[in-house]
Structure formats: C-alpha cells, structure tokens
Coordinates of C-alpha atoms in Angstrom, one line a residue:
M538 CA -56.1 -25.4 -153.8
Y539 CA -58.3 -28.4 -152.5
E540 CA -57.9 -31.9 -151.2
L541 CA -59.9 -34.1 -150.8
K542 CA -58.6 -37.9 -148.7
V543 CA -60.8 -40.8 -148.4
I544 CA -59.8 -43.8 -146.2
T545 CA -61.1 -47.2 -147.2
N546 CA -59.6 -51.2 -146.4
F547 CA -58.7 -54.4 -148.1
S548 CA -57.0 -57.8 -146.8
A549 CA -54.7 -59.7 -149.0
A550 CA -51.8 -62.4 -149.0
H551 CA -49.0 -61.4 -150.9
Q552 CA -45.2 -62.5 -151.0
L553 CA -41.9 -60.7 -152.1
K554 CA -40.0 -62.6 -154.5
D555 CA -36.4 -62.2 -154.5
F556 CA -36.9 -60.4 -151.0
Q557 CA -34.2 -62.4 -148.7
G558 CA -36.4 -61.7 -145.8
P559 CA -39.8 -62.6 -143.4
C560 CA -41.9 -61.3 -146.3
E561 CA -40.8 -63.6 -149.1
S562 CA -42.8 -66.3 -147.3
L563 CA -46.5 -65.9 -148.1
H564 CA -48.3 -63.5 -145.3
G565 CA -51.1 -61.1 -145.5
H566 CA -52.0 -57.9 -144.4
N567 CA -55.1 -55.6 -144.0
W568 CA -54.1 -52.4 -145.8
K569 CA -55.6 -49.2 -144.8
I570 CA -55.5 -47.1 -148.3
E571 CA -55.5 -43.2 -148.0
V572 CA -56.7 -41.8 -151.6
C573 CA -56.0 -38.1 -152.1
V574 CA -57.5 -36.0 -155.3
T575 CA -57.0 -32.2 -155.4
S576 CA -58.4 -29.2 -157.0
D577 CA -58.1 -25.3 -157.9
T578 CA -61.6 -25.5 -158.3
L579 CA -65.0 -26.3 -156.6
N580 CA -68.3 -27.5 -158.7
E581 CA -71.5 -25.6 -159.3
T582 CA -72.5 -26.8 -155.5
G583 CA -69.6 -26.1 -154.1
V584 CA -67.4 -29.4 -153.8
V585 CA -64.6 -31.1 -155.6
I586 CA -66.4 -34.4 -156.1
D587 CA -69.4 -35.9 -153.6
F588 CA -67.5 -38.1 -151.4
R589 CA -69.4 -41.0 -152.3
A590 CA -68.8 -40.7 -155.9
L591 CA -64.6 -40.7 -154.9
K592 CA -65.4 -43.8 -152.5
K593 CA -67.4 -45.7 -155.5
H594 CA -64.4 -45.3 -157.6
V595 CA -61.9 -46.1 -154.6
N596 CA -63.9 -49.2 -153.3
A597 CA -64.2 -50.4 -157.3
V598 CA -60.2 -51.1 -157.4
V599 CA -60.3 -52.5 -153.6
A600 CA -62.6 -54.9 -154.5
G601 CA -60.2 -56.5 -157.1
L602 CA -58.0 -56.5 -154.5
D603 CA -59.9 -57.5 -151.6
H604 CA -59.1 -61.3 -149.8
K605 CA -56.7 -62.5 -152.6
F606 CA -53.5 -63.0 -153.4
L607 CA -51.8 -60.6 -154.9
N608 CA -48.9 -62.2 -156.6
N609 CA -51.9 -64.1 -158.8
L610 CA -53.4 -60.6 -160.3
D611 CA -52.4 -59.4 -163.5
P612 CA -50.8 -56.4 -162.1
F613 CA -48.6 -58.6 -160.0
K614 CA -47.4 -60.9 -162.4
D615 CA -44.5 -59.1 -162.8
Q616 CA -43.7 -56.9 -159.9
N617 CA -44.1 -57.5 -156.6
P618 CA -47.5 -56.5 -155.1
S619 CA -45.4 -54.7 -152.4
S620 CA -47.0 -51.4 -150.5
E621 CA -45.2 -49.3 -152.9
N622 CA -46.8 -51.1 -155.9
I623 CA -50.1 -51.2 -154.5
A624 CA -50.1 -47.4 -154.1
R625 CA -49.2 -46.8 -157.6
Y626 CA -51.6 -49.6 -159.0
M627 CA -54.3 -47.8 -157.2
A628 CA -53.4 -44.5 -158.0
E629 CA -53.1 -45.4 -161.8
Q630 CA -56.6 -47.0 -162.1
L631 CA -57.9 -44.2 -160.0
A632 CA -56.2 -41.6 -162.6
L633 CA -58.0 -43.2 -165.5
V634 CA -61.4 -42.4 -163.9
L635 CA -61.1 -39.4 -162.3
N636 CA -58.7 -37.3 -163.7
G637 CA -59.7 -34.5 -165.5
P638 CA -59.1 -30.6 -166.3
T639 CA -60.0 -29.9 -162.8
I640 CA -59.5 -33.1 -160.8
K641 CA -56.4 -35.4 -160.3
V642 CA -55.5 -37.9 -158.1
S643 CA -52.6 -36.6 -156.2
R644 CA -51.1 -39.1 -153.8
V645 CA -52.4 -42.8 -152.3
T646 CA -50.8 -44.5 -149.2
A647 CA -51.0 -47.9 -148.8
W648 CA -50.7 -49.1 -144.8
E649 CA -49.5 -52.7 -144.5
S650 CA -49.7 -51.9 -140.4
E651 CA -49.9 -49.1 -137.8
T652 CA -46.7 -48.1 -138.1
S653 CA -45.5 -48.7 -142.1
C654 CA -46.7 -47.3 -144.8
A655 CA -45.5 -46.3 -149.0
T656 CA -46.9 -43.5 -150.3
Y657 CA -47.1 -42.8 -154.5
Y658 CA -47.5 -39.6 -156.2
P659 CA -48.3 -39.1 -159.6
S660 CA -46.3 -36.9 -161.8

C-alpha cells in the first residue's frame, strides 16, 4: 500500500454556534490541511498520482474556503464549520474527483493551530 500526502494552508473566519465557549464568537484560523491518498498499485510511470495533479485538486477545494466566513458557505449552513467538519467536507469533495479503481482519499487532517487538529477517515 502506498500513501501520498500533500499539505496546504488557508485562512478563514468562523464561529461555532451553540458552542458555549470562546469559539462561539467570530474568530479566525490559519488552517493547515493534510490530504492523504492511498493506492495498492503504481501507474506506468511508477507513481500513484502526479503530485501536481493532486495539489491542483486540493487547491481547487481550498480556494472555495480561503479568506471566507465559513458559516456563510453552503456546506456549513446547517452545521458548524468545525475542524472536524472541514476535514470531512474536504475529504468528500476530493473523493468526487480522485477516488477511482486504484486511488482513494484515505484521510484529511485540518489543523486549526500548531497543537490542535481533527482527522477524517472516509469509510
């Protein structure tokens, strides 16, 4: 089994409704996003996927989040834009364009600080 990881960043504001703590107030983070894909096989050039292609797909999803108020975006209208939900959203969006017979999105981690992150493992 091979696993590839790409890392990117984005900045955005959010607030966690009904949180009953400081994160209920409007605030922002500089998120670090780690995306991992797995495959049992390599293609004819000896790679799972070209890192440039993987980064292109990841950056396309991140572009919709960067410098936004996440609560106003459709994916987060009915759920809090927590690190957990951001990781899941990214995994689901990337699975639509990456998952195939030989490659799968295996996990996405959303770091909201240097010491706090949430990881989503698609089933």
